[in-house]
mmCIF file of N, CA and C in Angstrom:
data_model
loop_
_atom_site.group_PDB
_atom_site.id
_atom_site.type_symbol
_atom_site.label_atom_id
_atom_site.label_comp_id
_atom_site.label_asym_id
_atom_site.label_seq_id
_atom_site.Cartn_x
_atom_site.Cartn_y
_atom_site.Cartn_z
ATOM 1 N N UNK A 21 -35.250 -41.428 -2.440
ATOM 2 C CA UNK A 21 -33.950 -41.915 -2.061
ATOM 3 C C UNK A 21 -32.858 -41.367 -2.992
ATOM 4 N N UNK A 22 -33.175 -41.243 -4.274
ATOM 5 C CA UNK A 22 -32.194 -40.735 -5.230
ATOM 6 C C UNK A 22 -31.830 -39.292 -4.908
ATOM 7 N N UNK A 23 -32.809 -38.476 -4.499
ATOM 8 C CA UNK A 23 -32.535 -37.093 -4.139
ATOM 9 C C UNK A 23 -31.564 -37.044 -2.975
ATOM 10 N N UNK A 24 -31.729 -37.924 -2.017
ATOM 11 C CA UNK A 24 -30.848 -37.974 -0.856
ATOM 12 C C UNK A 24 -29.422 -38.300 -1.286
ATOM 13 N N UNK A 25 -29.253 -39.274 -2.188
ATOM 14 C CA UNK A 25 -27.935 -39.678 -2.672
ATOM 15 C C UNK A 25 -27.308 -38.542 -3.475
ATOM 16 N N UNK A 26 -28.091 -37.888 -4.341
ATOM 17 C CA UNK A 26 -27.577 -36.780 -5.139
ATOM 18 C C UNK A 26 -27.124 -35.632 -4.244
ATOM 19 N N UNK A 27 -27.924 -35.322 -3.240
ATOM 20 C CA UNK A 27 -27.546 -34.245 -2.314
ATOM 21 C C UNK A 27 -26.298 -34.612 -1.525
ATOM 22 N N UNK A 28 -26.172 -35.847 -1.132
ATOM 23 C CA UNK A 28 -24.985 -36.301 -0.404
ATOM 24 C C UNK A 28 -23.741 -36.205 -1.267
ATOM 25 N N UNK A 29 -23.847 -36.631 -2.531
ATOM 26 C CA UNK A 29 -22.711 -36.540 -3.450
ATOM 27 C C UNK A 29 -22.336 -35.084 -3.713
ATOM 28 N N UNK A 30 -23.334 -34.224 -3.864
ATOM 29 C CA UNK A 30 -23.082 -32.802 -4.077
ATOM 30 C C UNK A 30 -22.359 -32.196 -2.873
ATOM 31 N N UNK A 31 -22.799 -32.560 -1.662
ATOM 32 C CA UNK A 31 -22.145 -32.051 -0.448
ATOM 33 C C UNK A 31 -20.697 -32.521 -0.366
ATOM 34 N N UNK A 32 -20.438 -33.779 -0.720
ATOM 35 C CA UNK A 32 -19.072 -34.299 -0.690
ATOM 36 C C UNK A 32 -18.211 -33.591 -1.733
ATOM 37 N N UNK A 33 -18.768 -33.373 -2.921
ATOM 38 C CA UNK A 33 -18.044 -32.666 -3.982
ATOM 39 C C UNK A 33 -17.694 -31.245 -3.559
ATOM 40 N N UNK A 34 -18.654 -30.519 -2.984
ATOM 41 C CA UNK A 34 -18.393 -29.152 -2.523
ATOM 42 C C UNK A 34 -17.362 -29.122 -1.408
ATOM 43 N N UNK A 35 -17.425 -30.074 -0.499
ATOM 44 C CA UNK A 35 -16.439 -30.138 0.583
ATOM 45 C C UNK A 35 -15.047 -30.391 0.020
ATOM 46 N N UNK A 36 -14.956 -31.217 -1.026
ATOM 47 C CA UNK A 36 -13.664 -31.477 -1.655
ATOM 48 C C UNK A 36 -13.096 -30.250 -2.332
ATOM 49 N N UNK A 37 -13.946 -29.486 -3.013
ATOM 50 C CA UNK A 37 -13.494 -28.265 -3.675
ATOM 51 C C UNK A 37 -13.013 -27.262 -2.647
ATOM 52 N N UNK A 38 -13.754 -27.084 -1.564
ATOM 53 C CA UNK A 38 -13.349 -26.147 -0.516
ATOM 54 C C UNK A 38 -12.051 -26.606 0.133
ATOM 55 N N UNK A 39 -11.888 -27.892 0.323
ATOM 56 C CA UNK A 39 -10.684 -28.421 0.951
ATOM 57 C C UNK A 39 -9.437 -28.249 0.108
ATOM 58 N N UNK A 40 -9.597 -28.210 -1.219
ATOM 59 C CA UNK A 40 -8.452 -28.084 -2.116
ATOM 60 C C UNK A 40 -8.207 -26.669 -2.597
ATOM 61 N N UNK A 41 -9.006 -25.703 -2.154
ATOM 62 C CA UNK A 41 -8.801 -24.325 -2.615
ATOM 63 C C UNK A 41 -7.473 -23.801 -2.092
ATOM 64 N N UNK A 42 -6.846 -22.944 -2.883
ATOM 65 C CA UNK A 42 -5.536 -22.401 -2.514
ATOM 66 C C UNK A 42 -5.698 -21.111 -1.742
ATOM 67 N N UNK A 43 -4.790 -20.809 -0.829
ATOM 68 C CA UNK A 43 -4.860 -19.550 -0.102
ATOM 69 C C UNK A 43 -4.528 -18.378 -1.020
ATOM 70 N N UNK A 44 -4.862 -17.205 -0.595
ATOM 71 C CA UNK A 44 -4.592 -15.996 -1.369
ATOM 72 C C UNK A 44 -3.098 -15.870 -1.636
ATOM 73 N N UNK A 45 -2.757 -15.384 -2.822
ATOM 74 C CA UNK A 45 -1.359 -15.228 -3.190
ATOM 75 C C UNK A 45 -0.775 -13.892 -2.745
ATOM 76 N N UNK A 46 -1.614 -13.021 -2.199
ATOM 77 C CA UNK A 46 -1.135 -11.711 -1.765
ATOM 78 C C UNK A 46 -0.212 -11.868 -0.562
ATOM 79 N N UNK A 47 0.852 -11.054 -0.537
ATOM 80 C CA UNK A 47 1.832 -11.114 0.541
ATOM 81 C C UNK A 47 2.082 -9.722 1.101
ATOM 82 N N UNK A 48 2.856 -9.667 2.177
ATOM 83 C CA UNK A 48 3.187 -8.410 2.838
ATOM 84 C C UNK A 48 4.683 -8.165 2.744
ATOM 85 N N UNK A 49 5.049 -6.900 2.494
ATOM 86 C CA UNK A 49 6.452 -6.499 2.470
ATOM 87 C C UNK A 49 6.674 -5.348 3.431
ATOM 88 N N UNK A 50 7.933 -5.052 3.714
ATOM 89 C CA UNK A 50 8.304 -3.935 4.583
ATOM 90 C C UNK A 50 8.754 -2.769 3.713
ATOM 91 N N UNK A 51 8.369 -1.549 4.118
ATOM 92 C CA UNK A 51 8.657 -0.355 3.327
ATOM 93 C C UNK A 51 9.323 0.692 4.209
ATOM 94 N N UNK A 52 10.324 1.387 3.649
ATOM 95 C CA UNK A 52 10.945 2.548 4.287
ATOM 96 C C UNK A 52 11.049 3.636 3.233
ATOM 97 N N UNK A 53 10.593 4.861 3.567
ATOM 98 C CA UNK A 53 10.558 5.964 2.609
ATOM 99 C C UNK A 53 11.008 7.243 3.303
ATOM 100 N N UNK A 54 11.821 8.052 2.609
ATOM 101 C CA UNK A 54 12.136 9.409 3.057
ATOM 102 C C UNK A 54 11.504 10.340 2.035
ATOM 103 N N UNK A 55 10.565 11.189 2.496
ATOM 104 C CA UNK A 55 9.792 12.052 1.606
ATOM 105 C C UNK A 55 9.921 13.493 2.074
ATOM 106 N N UNK A 56 10.332 14.378 1.159
ATOM 107 C CA UNK A 56 10.466 15.798 1.464
ATOM 108 C C UNK A 56 9.402 16.551 0.686
ATOM 109 N N UNK A 57 8.708 17.465 1.391
ATOM 110 C CA UNK A 57 7.597 18.199 0.791
ATOM 111 C C UNK A 57 7.696 19.667 1.158
ATOM 112 N N UNK A 58 7.316 20.523 0.239
ATOM 113 C CA UNK A 58 7.281 21.952 0.516
ATOM 114 C C UNK A 58 6.315 22.638 -0.417
ATOM 115 N N UNK A 59 5.871 23.820 0.018
ATOM 116 C CA UNK A 59 5.002 24.558 -0.881
ATOM 117 C C UNK A 59 4.198 25.634 -0.192
ATOM 118 N N UNK A 60 3.501 26.369 -1.010
ATOM 119 C CA UNK A 60 2.565 27.389 -0.570
ATOM 120 C C UNK A 60 1.342 27.225 -1.463
ATOM 121 N N UNK A 61 0.242 26.811 -0.938
ATOM 122 C CA UNK A 61 -0.987 26.445 -1.641
ATOM 123 C C UNK A 61 -0.802 25.090 -2.335
ATOM 124 N N UNK A 62 0.109 25.015 -3.285
ATOM 125 C CA UNK A 62 0.384 23.755 -3.959
ATOM 126 C C UNK A 62 1.662 23.169 -3.357
ATOM 127 N N UNK A 63 1.563 21.966 -2.839
ATOM 128 C CA UNK A 63 2.730 21.301 -2.267
ATOM 129 C C UNK A 63 3.318 20.309 -3.255
ATOM 130 N N UNK A 64 4.624 20.272 -3.335
ATOM 131 C CA UNK A 64 5.318 19.351 -4.221
ATOM 132 C C UNK A 64 6.361 18.622 -3.391
ATOM 133 N N UNK A 65 6.518 17.333 -3.667
ATOM 134 C CA UNK A 65 7.497 16.580 -2.898
ATOM 135 C C UNK A 65 8.036 15.403 -3.663
ATOM 136 N N UNK A 66 9.032 14.797 -3.070
ATOM 137 C CA UNK A 66 9.644 13.622 -3.672
ATOM 138 C C UNK A 66 10.565 12.950 -2.692
ATOM 139 N N UNK A 67 10.989 11.774 -3.058
ATOM 140 C CA UNK A 67 11.898 11.054 -2.185
ATOM 141 C C UNK A 67 12.237 9.690 -2.748
ATOM 142 N N UNK A 68 12.829 8.888 -1.882
ATOM 143 C CA UNK A 68 13.248 7.546 -2.248
ATOM 144 C C UNK A 68 12.866 6.591 -1.141
ATOM 145 N N UNK A 69 12.769 5.330 -1.517
ATOM 146 C CA UNK A 69 12.436 4.325 -0.533
ATOM 147 C C UNK A 69 12.923 2.965 -0.971
ATOM 148 N N UNK A 70 12.636 1.980 -0.138
ATOM 149 C CA UNK A 70 13.006 0.608 -0.446
ATOM 150 C C UNK A 70 11.895 -0.315 0.049
ATOM 151 N N UNK A 71 11.565 -1.276 -0.787
ATOM 152 C CA UNK A 71 10.639 -2.349 -0.443
ATOM 153 C C UNK A 71 11.463 -3.593 -0.152
ATOM 154 N N UNK A 72 11.241 -4.212 0.996
ATOM 155 C CA UNK A 72 11.870 -5.491 1.304
ATOM 156 C C UNK A 72 10.774 -6.544 1.152
ATOM 157 N N UNK A 73 10.966 -7.413 0.167
ATOM 158 C CA UNK A 73 9.946 -8.395 -0.184
ATOM 159 C C UNK A 73 10.611 -9.727 -0.470
ATOM 160 N N UNK A 74 10.199 -10.763 0.235
ATOM 161 C CA UNK A 74 10.775 -12.108 0.098
ATOM 162 C C UNK A 74 12.289 -12.097 0.275
ATOM 163 N N UNK A 75 12.767 -11.260 1.190
ATOM 164 C CA UNK A 75 14.186 -11.196 1.508
ATOM 165 C C UNK A 75 15.032 -10.375 0.551
ATOM 166 N N UNK A 76 14.431 -9.776 -0.462
ATOM 167 C CA UNK A 76 15.190 -8.956 -1.412
ATOM 168 C C UNK A 76 14.782 -7.501 -1.264
ATOM 169 N N UNK A 77 15.712 -6.609 -1.619
ATOM 170 C CA UNK A 77 15.489 -5.165 -1.529
ATOM 171 C C UNK A 77 15.201 -4.599 -2.917
ATOM 172 N N UNK A 78 14.125 -3.816 -3.016
ATOM 173 C CA UNK A 78 13.718 -3.193 -4.277
ATOM 174 C C UNK A 78 13.637 -1.683 -4.062
ATOM 175 N N UNK A 79 14.645 -0.926 -4.530
ATOM 176 C CA UNK A 79 14.606 0.537 -4.368
ATOM 177 C C UNK A 79 13.563 1.153 -5.299
ATOM 178 N N UNK A 80 12.972 2.265 -4.842
ATOM 179 C CA UNK A 80 11.994 2.967 -5.658
ATOM 180 C C UNK A 80 12.067 4.462 -5.418
ATOM 181 N N UNK A 81 11.472 5.224 -6.341
ATOM 182 C CA UNK A 81 11.364 6.671 -6.186
ATOM 183 C C UNK A 81 9.907 7.022 -5.913
ATOM 184 N N UNK A 82 9.726 8.151 -5.219
ATOM 185 C CA UNK A 82 8.394 8.639 -4.869
ATOM 186 C C UNK A 82 8.302 10.088 -5.314
ATOM 187 N N UNK A 83 7.205 10.436 -5.968
ATOM 188 C CA UNK A 83 6.950 11.837 -6.310
ATOM 189 C C UNK A 83 5.491 12.115 -6.012
ATOM 190 N N UNK A 84 5.202 13.370 -5.670
ATOM 191 C CA UNK A 84 3.827 13.681 -5.338
ATOM 192 C C UNK A 84 3.520 15.150 -5.363
ATOM 193 N N UNK A 85 2.225 15.430 -5.288
ATOM 194 C CA UNK A 85 1.752 16.804 -5.301
ATOM 195 C C UNK A 85 0.447 16.860 -4.532
ATOM 196 N N UNK A 86 0.209 17.991 -3.880
ATOM 197 C CA UNK A 86 -1.063 18.203 -3.199
ATOM 198 C C UNK A 86 -1.575 19.597 -3.531
ATOM 199 N N UNK A 87 -2.884 19.734 -3.566
ATOM 200 C CA UNK A 87 -3.522 21.014 -3.843
ATOM 201 C C UNK A 87 -4.464 21.307 -2.685
ATOM 202 N N UNK A 88 -4.344 22.479 -2.114
ATOM 203 C CA UNK A 88 -5.148 22.878 -0.967
ATOM 204 C C UNK A 88 -4.338 23.800 -0.099
ATOM 205 N N UNK A 89 -4.602 23.789 1.179
ATOM 206 C CA UNK A 89 -3.876 24.638 2.105
ATOM 207 C C UNK A 89 -2.585 23.947 2.509
ATOM 208 N N UNK A 90 -1.461 24.419 2.004
ATOM 209 C CA UNK A 90 -0.137 23.902 2.362
ATOM 210 C C UNK A 90 0.809 25.080 2.506
ATOM 211 N N UNK A 91 1.466 25.157 3.658
ATOM 212 C CA UNK A 91 2.464 26.208 3.889
ATOM 213 C C UNK A 91 3.654 25.560 4.588
ATOM 214 N N UNK A 92 4.864 25.793 4.064
ATOM 215 C CA UNK A 92 6.076 25.339 4.732
ATOM 216 C C UNK A 92 6.757 24.197 4.019
ATOM 217 N N UNK A 93 7.625 23.518 4.759
ATOM 218 C CA UNK A 93 8.391 22.394 4.220
ATOM 219 C C UNK A 93 8.646 21.387 5.337
ATOM 220 N N UNK A 94 8.715 20.117 4.969
ATOM 221 C CA UNK A 94 8.994 19.081 5.960
ATOM 222 C C UNK A 94 9.630 17.873 5.289
ATOM 223 N N UNK A 95 10.283 17.075 6.099
ATOM 224 C CA UNK A 95 10.826 15.788 5.670
ATOM 225 C C UNK A 95 10.284 14.740 6.620
ATOM 226 N N UNK A 96 9.747 13.664 6.054
ATOM 227 C CA UNK A 96 9.191 12.580 6.858
ATOM 228 C C UNK A 96 9.916 11.292 6.512
ATOM 229 N N UNK A 97 10.299 10.546 7.542
ATOM 230 C CA UNK A 97 10.913 9.236 7.364
ATOM 231 C C UNK A 97 9.884 8.188 7.749
ATOM 232 N N UNK A 98 9.206 7.662 6.733
ATOM 233 C CA UNK A 98 8.153 6.682 6.947
ATOM 234 C C UNK A 98 8.710 5.269 6.968
ATOM 235 N N UNK A 99 8.145 4.434 7.808
ATOM 236 C CA UNK A 99 8.375 2.988 7.790
ATOM 237 C C UNK A 99 7.014 2.323 7.956
ATOM 238 N N UNK A 100 6.898 1.131 7.442
ATOM 239 C CA UNK A 100 5.630 0.430 7.593
ATOM 240 C C UNK A 100 5.544 -0.794 6.714
ATOM 241 N N UNK A 101 4.298 -1.115 6.358
ATOM 242 C CA UNK A 101 4.023 -2.341 5.616
ATOM 243 C C UNK A 101 3.350 -2.039 4.282
ATOM 244 N N UNK A 102 3.609 -2.917 3.321
ATOM 245 C CA UNK A 102 2.898 -2.918 2.040
ATOM 246 C C UNK A 102 2.088 -4.213 2.015
ATOM 247 N N UNK A 103 0.777 -4.075 2.018
ATOM 248 C CA UNK A 103 -0.112 -5.230 2.055
ATOM 249 C C UNK A 103 -0.643 -5.544 0.658
ATOM 250 N N UNK A 104 -1.028 -6.775 0.448
ATOM 251 C CA UNK A 104 -1.658 -7.243 -0.795
ATOM 252 C C UNK A 104 -0.713 -7.233 -1.993
ATOM 253 N N UNK A 105 0.572 -7.462 -1.763
ATOM 254 C CA UNK A 105 1.542 -7.515 -2.857
ATOM 255 C C UNK A 105 1.404 -8.834 -3.618
ATOM 256 N N UNK A 106 1.399 -8.760 -4.922
ATOM 257 C CA UNK A 106 1.401 -9.951 -5.779
ATOM 258 C C UNK A 106 2.802 -10.186 -6.337
ATOM 259 N N UNK A 107 3.679 -9.219 -6.142
ATOM 260 C CA UNK A 107 5.059 -9.242 -6.596
ATOM 261 C C UNK A 107 5.608 -7.852 -6.376
ATOM 262 N N UNK A 108 6.911 -7.651 -6.535
ATOM 263 C CA UNK A 108 7.490 -6.330 -6.276
ATOM 264 C C UNK A 108 6.911 -5.235 -7.175
ATOM 265 N N UNK A 109 6.587 -5.557 -8.414
ATOM 266 C CA UNK A 109 6.085 -4.540 -9.352
ATOM 267 C C UNK A 109 4.702 -4.027 -8.967
ATOM 268 N N UNK A 110 3.950 -4.776 -8.155
ATOM 269 C CA UNK A 110 2.603 -4.321 -7.798
ATOM 270 C C UNK A 110 2.617 -3.107 -6.870
ATOM 271 N N UNK A 111 3.790 -2.751 -6.315
ATOM 272 C CA UNK A 111 3.879 -1.546 -5.486
ATOM 273 C C UNK A 111 3.846 -0.287 -6.346
ATOM 274 N N UNK A 112 4.160 -0.419 -7.633
ATOM 275 C CA UNK A 112 4.172 0.744 -8.515
ATOM 276 C C UNK A 112 2.755 1.268 -8.747
ATOM 277 N N UNK A 113 2.673 2.582 -8.960
ATOM 278 C CA UNK A 113 1.390 3.185 -9.287
ATOM 279 C C UNK A 113 1.172 4.471 -8.523
ATOM 280 N N UNK A 114 -0.015 5.006 -8.693
ATOM 281 C CA UNK A 114 -0.397 6.248 -8.025
ATOM 282 C C UNK A 114 -1.261 5.916 -6.821
ATOM 283 N N UNK A 115 -0.892 6.488 -5.694
ATOM 284 C CA UNK A 115 -1.612 6.306 -4.439
ATOM 285 C C UNK A 115 -2.326 7.610 -4.104
ATOM 286 N N UNK A 116 -3.597 7.528 -3.842
ATOM 287 C CA UNK A 116 -4.365 8.722 -3.505
ATOM 288 C C UNK A 116 -4.502 8.851 -2.003
ATOM 289 N N UNK A 117 -4.556 10.096 -1.562
ATOM 290 C CA UNK A 117 -4.732 10.374 -0.147
ATOM 291 C C UNK A 117 -5.511 11.657 0.035
ATOM 292 N N UNK A 118 -6.313 11.691 1.060
ATOM 293 C CA UNK A 118 -6.975 12.911 1.507
ATOM 294 C C UNK A 118 -6.676 12.998 2.983
ATOM 295 N N UNK A 119 -6.067 14.097 3.415
ATOM 296 C CA UNK A 119 -5.743 14.157 4.830
ATOM 297 C C UNK A 119 -5.272 15.512 5.254
ATOM 298 N N UNK A 120 -5.012 15.618 6.535
ATOM 299 C CA UNK A 120 -4.504 16.850 7.118
ATOM 300 C C UNK A 120 -3.396 16.483 8.083
ATOM 301 N N UNK A 121 -2.439 17.360 8.208
ATOM 302 C CA UNK A 121 -1.350 17.087 9.130
ATOM 303 C C UNK A 121 -0.528 18.317 9.358
ATOM 304 N N UNK A 122 0.446 18.183 10.226
ATOM 305 C CA UNK A 122 1.292 19.336 10.480
ATOM 306 C C UNK A 122 2.494 18.970 11.301
ATOM 307 N N UNK A 123 3.495 19.802 11.230
ATOM 308 C CA UNK A 123 4.702 19.618 12.035
ATOM 309 C C UNK A 123 5.359 20.970 12.220
ATOM 310 N N UNK A 124 5.803 21.229 13.411
ATOM 311 C CA UNK A 124 6.622 22.403 13.694
ATOM 312 C C UNK A 124 7.829 21.877 14.437
ATOM 313 N N UNK A 125 9.013 22.007 13.835
ATOM 314 C CA UNK A 125 10.277 21.490 14.358
ATOM 315 C C UNK A 125 10.309 19.972 14.262
ATOM 316 N N UNK A 126 9.505 19.282 15.007
ATOM 317 C CA UNK A 126 9.471 17.824 14.917
ATOM 318 C C UNK A 126 8.093 17.346 15.313
ATOM 319 N N UNK A 127 7.650 16.307 14.707
ATOM 320 C CA UNK A 127 6.349 15.742 15.005
ATOM 321 C C UNK A 127 6.281 14.335 14.449
ATOM 322 N N UNK A 128 5.079 13.820 14.309
ATOM 323 C CA UNK A 128 4.897 12.481 13.775
ATOM 324 C C UNK A 128 3.824 12.514 12.713
ATOM 325 N N UNK A 129 3.958 11.653 11.755
ATOM 326 C CA UNK A 129 2.974 11.555 10.691
ATOM 327 C C UNK A 129 2.615 10.109 10.455
ATOM 328 N N UNK A 130 1.421 9.883 9.955
ATOM 329 C CA UNK A 130 0.972 8.548 9.615
ATOM 330 C C UNK A 130 0.007 8.628 8.459
ATOM 331 N N UNK A 131 0.013 7.590 7.627
ATOM 332 C CA UNK A 131 -0.834 7.616 6.447
ATOM 333 C C UNK A 131 -1.133 6.186 6.014
ATOM 334 N N UNK A 132 -2.297 6.001 5.423
ATOM 335 C CA UNK A 132 -2.641 4.748 4.766
ATOM 336 C C UNK A 132 -3.076 5.092 3.352
ATOM 337 N N UNK A 133 -2.428 4.479 2.369
ATOM 338 C CA UNK A 133 -2.664 4.768 0.957
ATOM 339 C C UNK A 133 -2.976 3.475 0.219
ATOM 340 N N UNK A 134 -3.680 3.589 -0.904
ATOM 341 C CA UNK A 134 -3.954 2.417 -1.731
ATOM 342 C C UNK A 134 -3.821 2.776 -3.203
ATOM 343 N N UNK A 135 -3.255 1.853 -3.986
ATOM 344 C CA UNK A 135 -3.136 2.082 -5.428
ATOM 345 C C UNK A 135 -4.149 1.227 -6.188
ATOM 346 N N UNK A 136 -4.162 1.348 -7.500
ATOM 347 C CA UNK A 136 -5.113 0.624 -8.341
ATOM 348 C C UNK A 136 -4.865 -0.881 -8.342
ATOM 349 N N UNK A 137 -3.665 -1.321 -7.949
ATOM 350 C CA UNK A 137 -3.353 -2.748 -7.864
ATOM 351 C C UNK A 137 -3.880 -3.374 -6.576
ATOM 352 N N UNK A 138 -4.466 -2.558 -5.699
ATOM 353 C CA UNK A 138 -4.968 -3.064 -4.426
ATOM 354 C C UNK A 138 -3.927 -3.093 -3.328
ATOM 355 N N UNK A 139 -2.717 -2.602 -3.610
ATOM 356 C CA UNK A 139 -1.658 -2.559 -2.596
ATOM 357 C C UNK A 139 -1.976 -1.444 -1.609
ATOM 358 N N UNK A 140 -1.899 -1.759 -0.335
ATOM 359 C CA UNK A 140 -2.154 -0.791 0.729
ATOM 360 C C UNK A 140 -0.848 -0.537 1.458
ATOM 361 N N UNK A 141 -0.466 0.729 1.544
ATOM 362 C CA UNK A 141 0.707 1.126 2.315
ATOM 363 C C UNK A 141 0.240 1.681 3.650
ATOM 364 N N UNK A 142 0.711 1.107 4.734
ATOM 365 C CA UNK A 142 0.454 1.602 6.086
ATOM 366 C C UNK A 142 1.783 2.118 6.612
ATOM 367 N N UNK A 143 1.917 3.457 6.681
ATOM 368 C CA UNK A 143 3.199 4.078 6.996
ATOM 369 C C UNK A 143 3.065 5.049 8.154
ATOM 370 N N UNK A 144 4.120 5.148 8.938
ATOM 371 C CA UNK A 144 4.182 6.153 9.999
ATOM 372 C C UNK A 144 5.640 6.509 10.225
ATOM 373 N N UNK A 145 5.851 7.684 10.827
ATOM 374 C CA UNK A 145 7.218 8.080 11.104
ATOM 375 C C UNK A 145 7.333 9.519 11.520
ATOM 376 N N UNK A 146 8.525 9.905 11.949
ATOM 377 C CA UNK A 146 8.756 11.272 12.414
ATOM 378 C C UNK A 146 8.812 12.263 11.260
ATOM 379 N N UNK A 147 8.281 13.448 11.519
ATOM 380 C CA UNK A 147 8.279 14.542 10.548
ATOM 381 C C UNK A 147 9.122 15.663 11.124
ATOM 382 N N UNK A 148 10.036 16.227 10.314
ATOM 383 C CA UNK A 148 10.898 17.315 10.752
ATOM 384 C C UNK A 148 10.696 18.488 9.812
ATOM 385 N N UNK A 149 10.537 19.684 10.365
ATOM 386 C CA UNK A 149 10.353 20.876 9.551
ATOM 387 C C UNK A 149 9.220 21.719 10.090
ATOM 388 N N UNK A 150 8.742 22.648 9.285
ATOM 389 C CA UNK A 150 7.630 23.511 9.671
ATOM 390 C C UNK A 150 6.643 23.529 8.516
ATOM 391 N N UNK A 151 5.604 22.728 8.640
ATOM 392 C CA UNK A 151 4.615 22.626 7.575
ATOM 393 C C UNK A 151 3.244 22.419 8.192
ATOM 394 N N UNK A 152 2.249 23.051 7.615
ATOM 395 C CA UNK A 152 0.850 22.826 7.974
ATOM 396 C C UNK A 152 0.114 22.591 6.675
ATOM 397 N N UNK A 153 -0.713 21.546 6.636
ATOM 398 C CA UNK A 153 -1.430 21.270 5.400
ATOM 399 C C UNK A 153 -2.802 20.690 5.673
ATOM 400 N N UNK A 154 -3.709 20.984 4.778
ATOM 401 C CA UNK A 154 -5.020 20.368 4.693
ATOM 402 C C UNK A 154 -5.285 20.294 3.198
ATOM 403 N N UNK A 155 -4.829 19.243 2.576
ATOM 404 C CA UNK A 155 -4.794 19.216 1.129
ATOM 405 C C UNK A 155 -5.205 17.840 0.604
ATOM 406 N N UNK A 156 -5.623 17.826 -0.650
ATOM 407 C CA UNK A 156 -5.907 16.605 -1.368
ATOM 408 C C UNK A 156 -4.715 16.340 -2.272
ATOM 409 N N UNK A 157 -4.207 15.131 -2.236
ATOM 410 C CA UNK A 157 -3.033 14.868 -3.043
ATOM 411 C C UNK A 157 -2.814 13.400 -3.277
ATOM 412 N N UNK A 158 -1.699 13.096 -3.874
ATOM 413 C CA UNK A 158 -1.346 11.722 -4.147
ATOM 414 C C UNK A 158 0.133 11.591 -4.391
ATOM 415 N N UNK A 159 0.605 10.374 -4.376
ATOM 416 C CA UNK A 159 2.007 10.104 -4.652
ATOM 417 C C UNK A 159 2.102 8.981 -5.684
ATOM 418 N N UNK A 160 3.181 9.007 -6.439
ATOM 419 C CA UNK A 160 3.440 7.987 -7.441
ATOM 420 C C UNK A 160 4.730 7.272 -7.093
ATOM 421 N N UNK A 161 4.696 5.953 -7.116
ATOM 422 C CA UNK A 161 5.871 5.133 -6.814
ATOM 423 C C UNK A 161 6.292 4.398 -8.077
ATOM 424 N N UNK A 162 7.602 4.434 -8.355
ATOM 425 C CA UNK A 162 8.194 3.737 -9.500
ATOM 426 C C UNK A 162 9.439 2.988 -9.017
ATOM 427 N N UNK A 163 9.545 1.716 -9.370
ATOM 428 C CA UNK A 163 10.760 0.975 -9.049
ATOM 429 C C UNK A 163 11.916 1.504 -9.880
ATOM 430 N N UNK A 164 13.104 1.483 -9.275
ATOM 431 C CA UNK A 164 14.311 1.956 -9.995
ATOM 432 C C UNK A 164 14.808 0.883 -10.925
#
């Protein structure tokens, strides 16, 4: 009988702990970025963007480089979401990407990136210019 009572108390205790657990503190923000890239073999790019988080705007700079097959130049206007934000500063860091893409005159681009803070950027947007790439690269974001 004592085992039954102990197990019942344990079940009630566990149910209470689960009932009082707090939800994840990670949040989602909106991101807009204009990124210009150009190169031959080695691509170099940069741009600016803004994070809208909890109703406030946080401007940032973007810089990046890729190594591989890259020819031409393009400008992409990305919009999308920043997932798993713990605060505005968690968007900072280096985001790695492996991908291929291209644009001649006008096209579309999309990318999903993640930094060491666990922030995931899901971005898409129109690409203007003449660029073809199959490169490994990354971008670094810093708040202004």
